[in-house]
Coordinates of C-alpha atoms and ligand atoms in Angstrom, one line a residue:
M13 CA -2.4 8.0 -30.6
R14 CA -4.3 10.1 -27.7
T15 CA -3.2 13.7 -27.0
M16 CA -2.7 14.6 -23.7
E17 CA -4.8 18.2 -23.9
S18 CA -7.6 14.7 -25.1
S19 CA -6.5 13.3 -22.1
A20 CA -7.4 16.3 -20.2
E21 CA -11.0 16.0 -21.4
L22 CA -11.1 12.5 -20.3
L23 CA -10.0 14.0 -17.0
W24 CA -13.6 15.8 -16.4
G25 CA -16.0 14.5 -19.3
G26 CA -16.3 17.8 -20.3
L27 CA -16.6 19.9 -16.7
S28 CA -16.4 23.0 -15.2
V29 CA -14.6 22.1 -12.3
E30 CA -12.5 24.5 -12.7
N31 CA -14.3 27.6 -13.4
K32 CA -15.8 26.8 -9.9
Y33 CA -12.6 26.0 -7.8
E34 CA -8.5 25.9 -9.2
P35 CA -8.1 27.4 -12.8
S36 CA -5.3 28.1 -13.1
R37 CA -4.8 24.4 -12.7
H38 CA -6.9 23.1 -15.4
H39 CA -5.2 24.9 -17.5
C40 CA -2.4 23.7 -17.3
L41 CA -3.1 20.2 -18.3
R42 CA -5.3 22.0 -21.0
T43 CA -1.9 23.3 -22.0
V44 CA 0.8 20.5 -22.1
S45 CA 1.7 20.0 -26.4
R46 CA 1.3 23.8 -26.8
T47 CA 5.2 23.9 -27.1
S48 CA 5.0 27.0 -29.6
M49 CA 4.9 29.0 -25.7
F50 CA 8.1 27.5 -25.2
P51 CA 10.9 30.1 -25.8
V52 CA 8.7 32.1 -24.4
L53 CA 8.1 30.9 -20.8
L54 CA 11.3 30.1 -21.1
F55 CA 11.8 33.7 -20.1
A56 CA 9.8 34.2 -18.3
G57 CA 11.1 31.1 -16.2
S58 CA 13.9 32.7 -16.3
F59 CA 13.1 36.4 -15.2
L60 CA 10.6 34.3 -12.4
L61 CA 14.4 32.3 -11.0
F62 CA 16.1 36.0 -11.0
L63 CA 12.6 38.2 -9.6
L64 CA 13.3 35.0 -7.4
L65 CA 17.1 34.9 -6.2
F66 CA 17.4 39.5 -6.0
R67 CA 13.9 39.7 -4.5
R68 CA 14.2 41.8 -1.0
R69 CA 13.6 40.2 2.4
K70 CA 11.3 41.9 4.0
A71 CA 12.7 44.5 6.2
H72 CA 15.8 42.5 5.9
L73 CA 15.7 39.8 8.7
P74 CA 18.0 36.9 8.6
Y75 CA 16.6 33.5 7.1
P76 CA 16.2 30.3 9.7
P77 CA 19.8 28.7 10.3
T78 CA 21.3 28.1 6.8
P79 CA 24.2 25.4 5.4
P80 CA 26.4 27.3 3.6
G81 CA 25.7 25.8 -0.7
L82 CA 27.2 27.4 -4.2
P83 CA 26.3 30.1 -6.0
V84 CA 22.2 29.6 -7.5
L85 CA 22.4 26.4 -7.2
G86 CA 22.8 25.9 -3.0
N87 CA 22.2 23.4 -1.2
W88 CA 22.1 21.3 -3.9
S89 CA 22.9 19.2 -3.1
D90 CA 21.8 18.4 0.6
V91 CA 18.2 18.6 -1.1
R92 CA 18.7 16.6 -4.1
C93 CA 21.2 13.7 -1.5
E94 CA 19.7 9.8 -2.0
Q95 CA 19.9 9.6 1.8
V96 CA 17.8 12.4 2.4
R97 CA 15.9 11.6 5.7
D98 CA 20.1 11.2 7.6
R99 CA 21.1 14.5 5.9
Y100 CA 18.7 16.1 7.2
H101 CA 18.7 14.8 10.6
E102 CA 21.9 15.6 10.7
L103 CA 21.8 19.0 10.0
A104 CA 19.2 19.1 12.1
K105 CA 21.9 18.1 15.4
R106 CA 24.2 20.9 13.6
Y107 CA 21.2 23.5 12.8
G108 CA 18.9 22.8 15.3
E109 CA 14.8 23.1 15.9
I110 CA 14.1 24.8 12.9
F111 CA 16.8 25.4 9.5
H112 CA 16.7 26.5 6.0
L113 CA 17.5 25.2 2.6
T114 CA 17.0 26.4 -1.0
M115 CA 18.0 25.6 -4.3
L116 CA 17.9 27.1 -7.7
G117 CA 16.6 30.3 -5.9
H118 CA 13.8 28.0 -4.2
H119 CA 13.4 27.9 -0.1
V120 CA 13.4 25.3 2.0
V121 CA 12.6 25.3 5.7
V122 CA 13.0 22.4 7.7
I123 CA 10.8 21.9 11.0
N124 CA 12.9 19.8 13.8
S125 CA 11.0 19.6 16.9
I126 CA 7.0 19.7 18.3
D127 CA 6.5 22.3 19.5
V128 CA 8.0 24.5 16.2
A129 CA 6.0 22.2 14.6
E130 CA 2.8 22.8 16.6
E131 CA 3.4 26.8 16.5
L132 CA 3.8 27.0 12.4
F133 CA 0.9 23.5 11.7
N134 CA -1.0 24.4 13.6
R135 CA -1.2 27.8 14.5
R136 CA -0.3 29.6 11.7
S137 CA -2.5 26.9 9.8
H138 CA -4.0 29.3 7.1
I139 CA 0.1 30.5 6.3
Y140 CA 2.0 26.6 5.7
S141 CA -0.6 24.4 4.6
S142 CA -0.4 24.9 1.0
R143 CA 1.3 22.8 -1.6
L144 CA 3.9 22.7 -4.3
D145 CA 3.4 22.3 -7.8
Y146 CA 4.5 18.2 -8.8
P147 CA 4.6 18.4 -12.3
M148 CA 4.3 14.8 -12.5
A149 CA 2.0 13.8 -10.4
N150 CA 0.0 17.0 -12.7
L151 CA 0.4 15.2 -15.9
M152 CA -0.7 11.8 -14.7
G153 CA -4.0 13.3 -13.4
W154 CA -3.3 13.4 -10.0
G155 CA -1.7 16.4 -9.6
L156 CA -6.3 18.0 -10.0
I157 CA -7.7 14.9 -8.6
A158 CA -5.8 14.5 -5.6
A159 CA -6.0 16.1 -2.1
T160 CA -2.1 15.2 -1.9
F161 CA -1.6 18.3 -4.0
L162 CA -3.6 20.9 -4.2
P163 CA -3.1 24.3 -3.1
Y164 CA -4.8 25.5 -0.1
G165 CA -8.4 26.5 -2.3
N166 CA -11.4 25.3 -2.7
L167 CA -10.8 22.7 -4.5
W168 CA -8.9 21.2 -1.7
R169 CA -11.6 22.2 0.6
A170 CA -14.5 20.6 -0.7
Q171 CA -11.8 17.7 -1.2
R172 CA -11.4 17.0 2.6
R173 CA -15.5 17.9 3.2
L174 CA -16.1 15.1 1.9
Y175 CA -12.9 13.2 3.4
Q176 CA -14.0 14.4 6.7
H177 CA -17.4 12.7 6.2
G178 CA -17.0 9.7 4.7
F179 CA -13.1 9.5 6.8
N180 CA -14.3 10.3 10.4
A181 CA -14.3 8.0 13.1
D182 CA -18.1 7.1 12.8
A183 CA -18.2 6.5 9.2
V184 CA -15.4 4.3 9.8
R185 CA -16.3 2.0 12.4
E186 CA -19.3 1.5 10.6
L187 CA -18.3 1.1 7.2
S188 CA -14.9 -0.9 8.0
Y189 CA -15.3 -2.4 10.7
P190 CA -17.7 -5.5 9.0
I191 CA -15.5 -5.7 5.5
L192 CA -12.3 -6.0 7.5
T193 CA -13.5 -9.1 9.6
E194 CA -14.5 -10.8 6.7
K195 CA -10.9 -9.2 4.2
I196 CA -8.5 -10.2 7.7
N197 CA -10.1 -13.6 8.2
G198 CA -8.9 -14.4 4.1
F199 CA -5.4 -13.1 4.5
L200 CA -5.0 -14.9 7.8
H201 CA -5.7 -17.8 5.6
N202 CA -3.5 -17.4 2.5
L203 CA -0.8 -16.9 5.3
L204 CA -1.9 -20.3 6.2
T205 CA -1.2 -21.5 3.4
T206 CA 1.9 -19.7 1.2
P207 CA 3.6 -18.0 3.6
D208 CA 6.6 -17.0 1.4
D209 CA 4.1 -14.6 -0.2
F210 CA 3.1 -13.0 2.9
V211 CA 3.7 -9.8 1.4
H212 CA 1.8 -10.6 -1.5
H213 CA -1.1 -11.0 0.5
T214 CA -1.2 -8.6 2.4
E215 CA -1.4 -5.6 -0.7
M216 CA -4.3 -8.1 -2.1
M217 CA -5.7 -7.8 1.8
L218 CA -5.3 -3.6 1.6
G219 CA -6.6 -3.8 -2.4
A220 CA -9.7 -5.6 -1.1
V221 CA -10.6 -3.4 2.1
I222 CA -10.2 -0.6 -0.5
F223 CA -12.3 -1.4 -2.9
K224 CA -15.3 -2.1 -1.0
F225 CA -14.7 -0.1 1.0
V226 CA -15.2 3.0 -1.5
Y227 CA -16.6 1.5 -4.3
G228 CA -18.7 -1.5 -3.1
R229 CA -16.7 -3.9 -5.0
D230 CA -15.1 -7.5 -4.0
L231 CA -12.2 -8.1 -5.5
D232 CA -11.1 -12.0 -5.7
V233 CA -8.1 -11.8 -3.8
N234 CA -7.4 -15.2 -5.4
A235 CA -9.2 -15.6 -8.6
S236 CA -5.9 -15.3 -11.9
S237 CA -7.9 -13.0 -13.5
K238 CA -7.3 -9.7 -11.7
D239 CA -9.4 -6.3 -12.0
P240 CA -9.1 -4.3 -14.0
I241 CA -9.9 -1.0 -12.0
F242 CA -7.7 -2.7 -9.9
E243 CA -5.2 -3.3 -11.3
A244 CA -6.1 0.8 -13.4
A245 CA -5.2 1.8 -9.3
A246 CA -2.6 0.2 -8.9
Q247 CA -0.3 0.5 -11.8
S248 CA -1.0 4.0 -12.0
V249 CA 0.3 4.2 -8.7
R250 CA 2.9 2.5 -8.0
N251 CA 4.2 5.6 -11.4
L252 CA 2.9 8.0 -9.6
I253 CA 5.3 7.3 -6.9
A254 CA 8.1 6.1 -8.9
S255 CA 7.9 10.1 -10.7
I256 CA 7.5 11.9 -7.7
L257 CA 10.8 10.4 -5.4
P258 CA 13.3 12.7 -5.4
G259 CA 16.5 12.7 -8.6
S260 CA 13.2 10.6 -10.6
F261 CA 12.6 13.1 -13.1
L262 CA 13.8 16.4 -14.0
V263 CA 10.8 18.3 -15.1
N264 CA 9.3 18.6 -11.3
T265 CA 12.5 20.4 -10.7
I266 CA 12.3 22.6 -13.9
P267 CA 8.6 22.8 -14.7
V268 CA 9.3 24.5 -17.4
L269 CA 10.2 21.0 -19.3
Q270 CA 6.3 20.5 -19.1
R271 CA 6.0 22.3 -21.8
L272 CA 7.8 20.2 -24.4
P273 CA 6.6 17.8 -27.3
E274 CA 6.9 13.9 -26.3
W275 CA 9.1 13.9 -29.5
F276 CA 11.4 15.9 -28.4
P277 CA 14.3 13.8 -27.2
G278 CA 15.0 12.9 -22.9
C279 CA 10.8 13.7 -22.3
Y280 CA 10.7 9.9 -22.2
F281 CA 8.9 11.3 -19.3
Q282 CA 5.4 13.0 -20.9
R283 CA 5.0 9.5 -22.7
F284 CA 5.2 8.0 -19.2
A285 CA 2.8 10.7 -17.7
R286 CA 0.3 10.4 -20.3
E287 CA -0.1 6.4 -20.3
T288 CA -0.2 6.5 -16.4
L289 CA -2.8 9.5 -17.1
A290 CA -5.0 7.0 -19.0
L291 CA -4.7 4.7 -16.1
T292 CA -5.7 7.2 -13.5
M293 CA -9.0 8.0 -15.3
E294 CA -10.1 4.6 -15.5
V295 CA -10.2 4.2 -12.1
F296 CA -11.5 8.6 -11.6
H297 CA -14.7 7.7 -13.5
G298 CA -14.9 3.9 -14.0
G299 CA -14.4 3.0 -10.5
Y300 CA -17.2 5.3 -9.9
A301 CA -19.5 4.6 -12.5
Q302 CA -19.2 0.9 -12.2
A303 CA -20.3 1.1 -8.9
L304 CA -23.5 4.0 -9.0
Q305 CA -25.2 0.8 -11.3
D306 CA -24.5 -1.5 -8.0
M307 CA -25.8 0.6 -5.4
E308 CA -27.2 -2.7 -3.1
G309 CA -24.5 -2.7 -0.5
D310 CA -23.0 0.8 1.6
S311 CA -19.8 1.5 0.2
L312 CA -18.7 5.3 0.0
V313 CA -19.8 6.2 -2.9
K314 CA -23.0 6.0 -1.9
K315 CA -22.3 7.0 1.6
L316 CA -20.8 10.6 -1.0
E317 CA -24.2 10.8 -3.3
E318 CA -26.8 10.7 -0.5
Y319 CA -24.5 14.2 1.1
K320 CA -24.4 15.2 -2.3
S321 CA -28.4 14.9 -2.8
K322 CA -28.6 17.3 0.8
N323 CA -25.6 19.7 -0.5
V324 CA -26.4 20.8 -4.3
D325 CA -23.4 22.2 -4.5
T326 CA -21.2 19.6 -3.6
D327 CA -19.2 17.8 -7.3
T328 CA -19.8 14.4 -8.7
E329 CA -15.8 15.2 -9.6
V330 CA -14.9 16.0 -6.4
A331 CA -16.6 12.8 -5.2
K332 CA -14.9 10.6 -7.6
G333 CA -11.7 12.6 -6.7
V334 CA -11.8 11.2 -3.5
C335 CA -13.0 7.8 -4.1
A336 CA -9.6 7.2 -6.3
V337 CA -7.6 8.8 -3.9
S338 CA -8.6 6.7 -1.8
Y339 CA -7.0 4.1 -2.5
A340 CA -3.1 6.1 -2.8
G341 CA -3.8 7.4 -0.6
A342 CA -3.9 3.6 2.0
A343 CA -2.1 1.0 -0.2
D344 CA 1.5 2.1 -0.3
N345 CA 1.7 3.4 2.8
T346 CA -0.2 0.5 5.4
R347 CA 1.7 -2.0 2.7
T348 CA 5.0 -0.5 4.0
I349 CA 3.7 -0.5 7.2
M350 CA 3.5 -4.2 7.3
S351 CA 5.7 -5.2 5.8
T352 CA 8.1 -3.0 8.2
F353 CA 5.6 -5.0 10.6
F354 CA 6.8 -8.6 9.7
L355 CA 10.5 -7.4 9.6
L356 CA 10.6 -6.1 13.3
M357 CA 8.4 -9.3 14.7
R358 CA 10.8 -11.1 12.7
E359 CA 14.0 -9.7 14.8
H360 CA 12.1 -9.9 17.8
P361 CA 10.4 -12.4 18.7
E362 CA 10.1 -11.8 22.8
V363 CA 7.8 -8.6 21.5
Q364 CA 5.9 -11.2 19.6
R365 CA 5.3 -13.4 23.2
R366 CA 4.2 -10.3 25.3
A367 CA 1.6 -9.5 22.8
Y368 CA 0.0 -13.2 22.8
E369 CA 0.1 -13.3 26.0
E370 CA -1.6 -10.1 26.4
I371 CA -4.1 -11.6 24.0
V372 CA -4.1 -15.3 25.6
Y373 CA -5.1 -13.5 28.2
V374 CA -7.6 -11.0 27.7
C375 CA -9.4 -12.9 24.3
G376 CA -8.3 -16.8 24.5
M377 CA -6.0 -19.6 23.4
N378 CA -8.7 -20.0 19.8
K379 CA -10.4 -16.1 19.2
L380 CA -8.8 -13.5 17.6
P381 CA -8.6 -9.8 18.5
E382 CA -11.6 -7.7 17.5
F383 CA -11.8 -3.9 18.0
S384 CA -14.8 -4.8 21.8
D385 CA -10.9 -5.6 22.5
R386 CA -8.7 -3.1 22.0
A387 CA -8.6 -1.5 25.1
A388 CA -7.5 -4.4 26.9
L389 CA -5.1 -4.4 24.6
P390 CA -2.4 -2.1 25.6
Y391 CA 1.0 -4.2 24.7
V392 CA -0.4 -4.7 21.2
Q393 CA -1.3 -1.0 20.7
A394 CA 2.0 -0.5 22.3
V395 CA 3.1 -2.8 19.5
Y396 CA 1.5 -0.6 17.6
L397 CA 3.4 2.8 18.1
E398 CA 6.3 1.6 18.3
V399 CA 5.8 0.6 14.5
M400 CA 5.1 3.8 13.0
R401 CA 7.6 5.7 15.5
W402 CA 10.6 3.2 14.7
M403 CA 9.8 4.5 10.5
P404 CA 7.8 6.4 10.1
V405 CA 6.1 5.3 6.2
L406 CA 6.5 8.7 5.0
P407 CA 10.0 9.9 7.4
L408 CA 9.8 13.9 5.9
S409 CA 5.6 14.0 5.4
L410 CA 4.6 15.6 2.7
P411 CA 5.8 18.6 2.3
H412 CA 3.5 21.8 3.1
A413 CA 4.1 25.1 1.1
T414 CA 3.2 28.6 2.2
S415 CA 0.8 30.7 1.4
E416 CA 2.1 34.4 3.3
D417 CA 5.6 35.8 3.5
D418 CA 6.4 35.0 7.6
V419 CA 8.0 36.2 10.6
Y420 CA 8.8 33.4 13.1
R421 CA 11.8 33.5 16.2
G422 CA 12.9 36.4 13.7
Y423 CA 13.3 34.7 11.2
F424 CA 12.1 35.7 6.8
I425 CA 10.3 32.4 5.8
P426 CA 9.1 33.1 2.1
K427 CA 5.6 32.8 0.1
G428 CA 6.3 29.8 -1.7
S429 CA 8.6 28.2 0.5
S430 CA 8.4 23.7 1.2
V431 CA 7.9 23.3 4.0
I432 CA 9.5 19.6 5.7
G433 CA 7.8 18.4 9.4
N434 CA 11.0 16.6 9.6
M435 CA 9.2 13.6 11.9
W436 CA 12.1 11.4 11.6
T437 CA 14.2 14.2 13.6
M438 CA 11.0 14.5 16.1
L439 CA 10.4 10.6 16.3
N440 CA 14.8 10.1 17.1
D441 CA 14.6 13.0 20.0
E442 CA 16.8 11.3 22.9
E443 CA 15.1 12.7 25.9
K444 CA 11.2 11.9 24.8
Y445 CA 12.2 8.2 22.9
P446 CA 15.3 7.4 25.1
N447 CA 17.2 4.7 23.0
P448 CA 15.9 5.6 20.4
R449 CA 16.9 3.9 17.4
T450 CA 16.0 0.5 20.1
F451 CA 12.6 -1.3 18.7
Q452 CA 10.7 -0.6 22.6
P453 CA 6.3 -1.4 22.1
E454 CA 7.5 -0.8 26.2
R455 CA 8.2 2.5 25.7
F456 CA 4.4 3.8 25.4
L457 CA 3.4 2.3 28.7
A458 CA 3.2 3.1 32.0
H459 CA 5.1 1.6 35.5
D460 CA 1.2 -0.4 36.0
G461 CA 1.4 -2.2 32.1
K462 CA -1.3 0.4 30.5
L463 CA -0.9 2.8 27.5
M464 CA 0.5 6.7 28.8
S465 CA -2.1 9.5 27.8
N466 CA -1.3 10.7 24.2
T467 CA -1.2 7.5 22.3
D468 CA -4.6 7.5 20.7
V469 CA -4.7 8.3 16.8
K470 CA -4.6 11.8 17.1
S471 CA -1.6 11.8 18.9
I472 CA 0.1 9.6 15.8
L473 CA 3.2 12.3 14.5
A474 CA 3.6 9.7 11.4
Y475 CA 0.1 11.0 10.3
G476 CA 1.5 14.0 9.3
F477 CA 0.4 17.6 10.1
G478 CA -2.3 20.6 11.1
R479 CA -4.7 20.4 8.4
R480 CA -3.0 18.9 5.7
V481 CA -2.9 16.1 8.0
C482 CA -4.0 12.4 6.6
P483 CA -7.6 12.4 6.4
G484 CA -7.5 8.8 5.9
R485 CA -6.1 8.8 9.6
H486 CA -8.8 7.1 11.1
F487 CA -9.1 4.2 8.2
G488 CA -5.1 3.4 8.2
D489 CA -5.6 3.4 12.4
A490 CA -8.3 0.7 12.0
V491 CA -6.9 -1.6 9.0
L492 CA -3.4 -1.6 10.6
W493 CA -3.9 -2.3 14.1
R494 CA -6.5 -5.5 13.1
A495 CA -4.8 -7.1 10.6
M496 CA -1.0 -6.4 13.2
A497 CA -3.2 -7.7 16.4
C498 CA -4.9 -10.8 14.5
I499 CA -1.0 -11.4 12.6
L500 CA 0.5 -11.9 16.5
A501 CA -2.8 -13.9 17.8
A502 CA -2.4 -16.5 15.1
F503 CA 1.0 -16.9 13.5
V504 CA 4.9 -17.3 15.0
I505 CA 7.2 -14.7 12.3
G506 CA 11.0 -16.0 12.4
K507 CA 13.8 -15.7 10.2
E508 CA 14.1 -18.7 7.8
Q509 CA 17.6 -21.4 9.3
D510 CA 19.7 -20.2 6.8
G511 CA 18.4 -16.5 5.6
P512 CA 21.8 -14.4 5.7
P513 CA 22.6 -12.9 8.5
E514 CA 22.3 -9.3 9.4
T515 CA 21.9 -6.8 12.0
M516 CA 19.2 -4.7 13.2
E517 CA 22.0 -1.8 11.4
Q518 CA 21.9 -3.3 8.1
L519 CA 18.5 -3.6 7.8
E520 CA 17.9 -0.5 9.1
A521 CA 20.5 1.1 6.4
G522 CA 18.3 -1.1 3.6
F523 CA 15.2 1.2 4.1
D524 CA 14.3 3.8 1.6
Q525 CA 14.7 6.5 2.0
G526 CA 12.7 8.6 -1.1
I527 CA 9.6 10.0 0.4
M528 CA 8.0 6.6 1.3
A529 CA 10.2 4.0 3.5
F530 CA 10.0 1.4 1.3
P531 CA 12.1 -1.9 3.9
P532 CA 14.6 -3.6 2.5
A533 CA 13.8 -6.6 0.3
F534 CA 13.4 -9.9 3.3
K535 CA 12.4 -13.1 4.0
C536 CA 10.0 -15.3 7.2
T537 CA 8.8 -17.7 8.4
I538 CA 5.1 -17.6 9.0
K539 CA 3.7 -20.6 11.0
P540 CA 0.4 -20.6 12.7
R541 CA 0.6 -20.4 17.2
T542 CA -1.4 -23.4 17.4
S543 CA -3.0 -25.3 15.5
E544 CA -6.5 -24.8 17.2
M545 CA -6.0 -21.7 16.0
A546 CA -5.3 -22.5 12.0
D547 CA -8.5 -24.6 12.5
V548 CA -10.1 -20.6 13.7
I549 CA -8.9 -19.6 10.9
R550 CA -9.5 -22.3 8.1
S551 CA -13.2 -22.4 9.3
Q552 CA -14.0 -18.5 9.5
T553 CA -13.0 -18.2 5.7
L554 CA -15.5 -21.2 4.8
Ligands
HEM28 C1 -2.0 3.8 6.5 C2 -1.4 4.2 7.1 C3 -1.3 6.5 6.6 C4 -0.5 6.4 6.8 C5 0.5 6.8 7.4 C6 -0.7 8.0 5.8 C7 0.3 9.3 6.1 C8 0.3 10.5 6.0 C9 0.9 11.4 6.1 C10 2.3 11.8 6.5 C11 0.2 12.7 4.8 C12 0.8 13.9 5.2 C13 0.3 15.1 6.0 C14 1.1 16.3 6.4 O1 1.4 17.0 5.4 O2 1.2 16.9 6.7 C15 -0.8 11.8 4.8 C16 -1.3 12.3 4.3 C17 -2.7 11.6 2.7 N1 -3.6 10.8 3.4 FE1 -1.9 9.4 4.5 N2 -1.2 8.3 5.5 C18 -2.1 6.4 5.8 C19 -3.6 6.4 5.2 C20 -4.1 7.0 4.1 C21 -5.7 6.6 3.7 C22 -6.1 5.2 4.4 C23 -5.8 7.6 3.3 C24 -7.1 7.1 2.1 C25 -8.3 8.2 2.6 C26 -4.9 8.5 2.8 C27 -5.9 9.8 2.1 C28 -4.7 10.7 2.0 C29 -4.7 11.8 1.9 C30 -5.7 12.2 0.4 C31 -3.3 12.7 1.5 C32 -3.1 14.3 1.0 C33 -3.6 15.6 2.8 C34 -4.5 16.8 2.3 O3 -2.5 17.1 1.8 O4 -5.0 17.9 3.1 N3 -4.5 8.5 4.2 N4 -0.7 10.4 5.0

C-alpha cells in the first residue's frame, strides 16, 4: 500500500520546488504519517488556540460588528450553518456592510458591499490576498499545486504569472475560439439526438474544450471507453469539492486531526485523501507528460513550454500545476452555470423568445452566433450577465485571508482572519438591482436597448475579487457566452408536460448553499427551433 509520504514524492517527482517556494507546505504533506508527534502537536494546537483567544487586540480597538455567540465556540452555528448563504444575507441586513464572526478563536470577516470590497480587496490587496489552509485539499495534493489554495507568496505568484500568460484575453481568443466552435457544434448535435442527457452533454463538452485547450488532446465525448486522464481529473475534482464543503470533514476545522493514522477509528478521511491524491497525481504528471509527447497542435502546455524556454527560472512543476488546475477551476463552475442557465430558460420562455429574435435579426435564421456577432447581440449578453448575477456559482466567493493585522473604519481585523466577499448580498442589493430575485436581463440594458457601461468581463462580480480574481475568467466568459448564444439560436427549452408544478421560489430554495450553488435536479425538453436549424447542426458535425 502506498503511504502518504511516497505519494507526496509522486507529486513532486523528487524535484525540490519547495526549496524555492513554500517549504512548509511541502513539509506538511511529507509528515502526515509521523503520528508519534501527535501529543506534542495537540499541546501546541491548544496553546495556539489559547493565544488566539486571548491575544490583545491592537490598541484595544473593537472588531467589526459581531452577532452574539457562545464562549469559545463563538458563532459556530452561523459559520457552519447549512443555509450559510441565507444566514450571511440576513446578518448583512442586520449588521451592515461588514460584520465579524468567531469560531474556536478563528476570525471571519464578511464583506457585504462593493465599496468595502473595493477598499479591502483592491486598495489593500497586499493584506487581503492570502488563503487559509485547507487540510483536506493539501492531503489530496490540490493544496500544493492549485493557486486556489496557495497562500500569498512566491509559489502563488509564479502560478499567477503562468495563468496570465496562458489565459489572458488575447491568448484565449487565439487558442480557444476555434476549439469552442468545434466542441460546441458537437454539443449541439448531442442535444439534438439525446436531449434528456443535457447535463452529461454539458459536462463532456466542457471537458473536451478544456482538455483540447490545455493538453491539445481530443476527447471522444461519445466513446464508450473513457479517457483515463479525464476520468482521473473528473473524479479527483468531485472528491475535492465534496471534501471542502462546510461540514464535510472535521479535519478542515481541526487540522491537527490530519496527524492521525489511517487505521485510527474515524479516520476514513485519510484513505479518501490518499486515493484522491493518486488521481490528482495522474492528472498532474500524466496529462502534462502525454501532451509533451505530442506537441503537434497548439495547446497551453506548448505555450508554457515556450514561455519556460525564455524564462529559465520558471519551474516545470508550476506549469504542470497550472494545467491540472485549469480543469479543476473550469469544469464544475462552468457546468453549474450552464445547468442554471437551462433551468432559468425553461422558466422564462419570453426571455428565450427575445434573445432568439435578436439573434435572427443579426445572424439570420440558419446561422449560429459567432464571437464576431457578440457586440451586436446586447440582449444575449444581458441574459448571460443576469444568469451570473441571479445565481453566482460561488455565492460567497472563496474566502481570502489577511496576512497582516489591519484597522478599517476603526475596527480591528487580525492577521489570519478569513475574509469573505459576500457576492450574494452584493448582487441582491435592492438599490442597484431592483426586485433582485426576479430574473430580468433588461436590467443590464439602457433605454435605447444598448448595454449599460461596466458590463464586460472585468465587471462581472461572480469572478471574484482583487488579486485573487479568477485567472480563468476570459476563458469562462468565452465558453459560457458562446454556449448560451448557440443554444438560444438553436433550441427551445421547455417544461415537461407532466413535470411537477414548481414555483421559482421552490426552485431557488433547492440550490445548494455549500461552496457552489448547484441547482436542484430538474428535467426539461430541448427541441430544435426549426428543422433547417437542425440540418445546420447536423451538417456542421459531419
Ligand atoms: C466559468 C466560470 C468561472 C467562474 C464563475 C469562476 C469564479 C471564480 C471565483 C469566484 C474565484 C475566487 C476569486 C476570489 O478568491 O476572490 C475563482 C478563482 C479561481 N479560478 Fe475561477 N471561475 C471560473 C472559471 C475558471 C476557469 C475556466 C479557470 C481555469 C483556469 C479558473 C481557475 C481559477 C483559479 C486557479 C482560481 C484561484 C485563483 C487564486 O486564488 O489566485 N476558473 N474563480
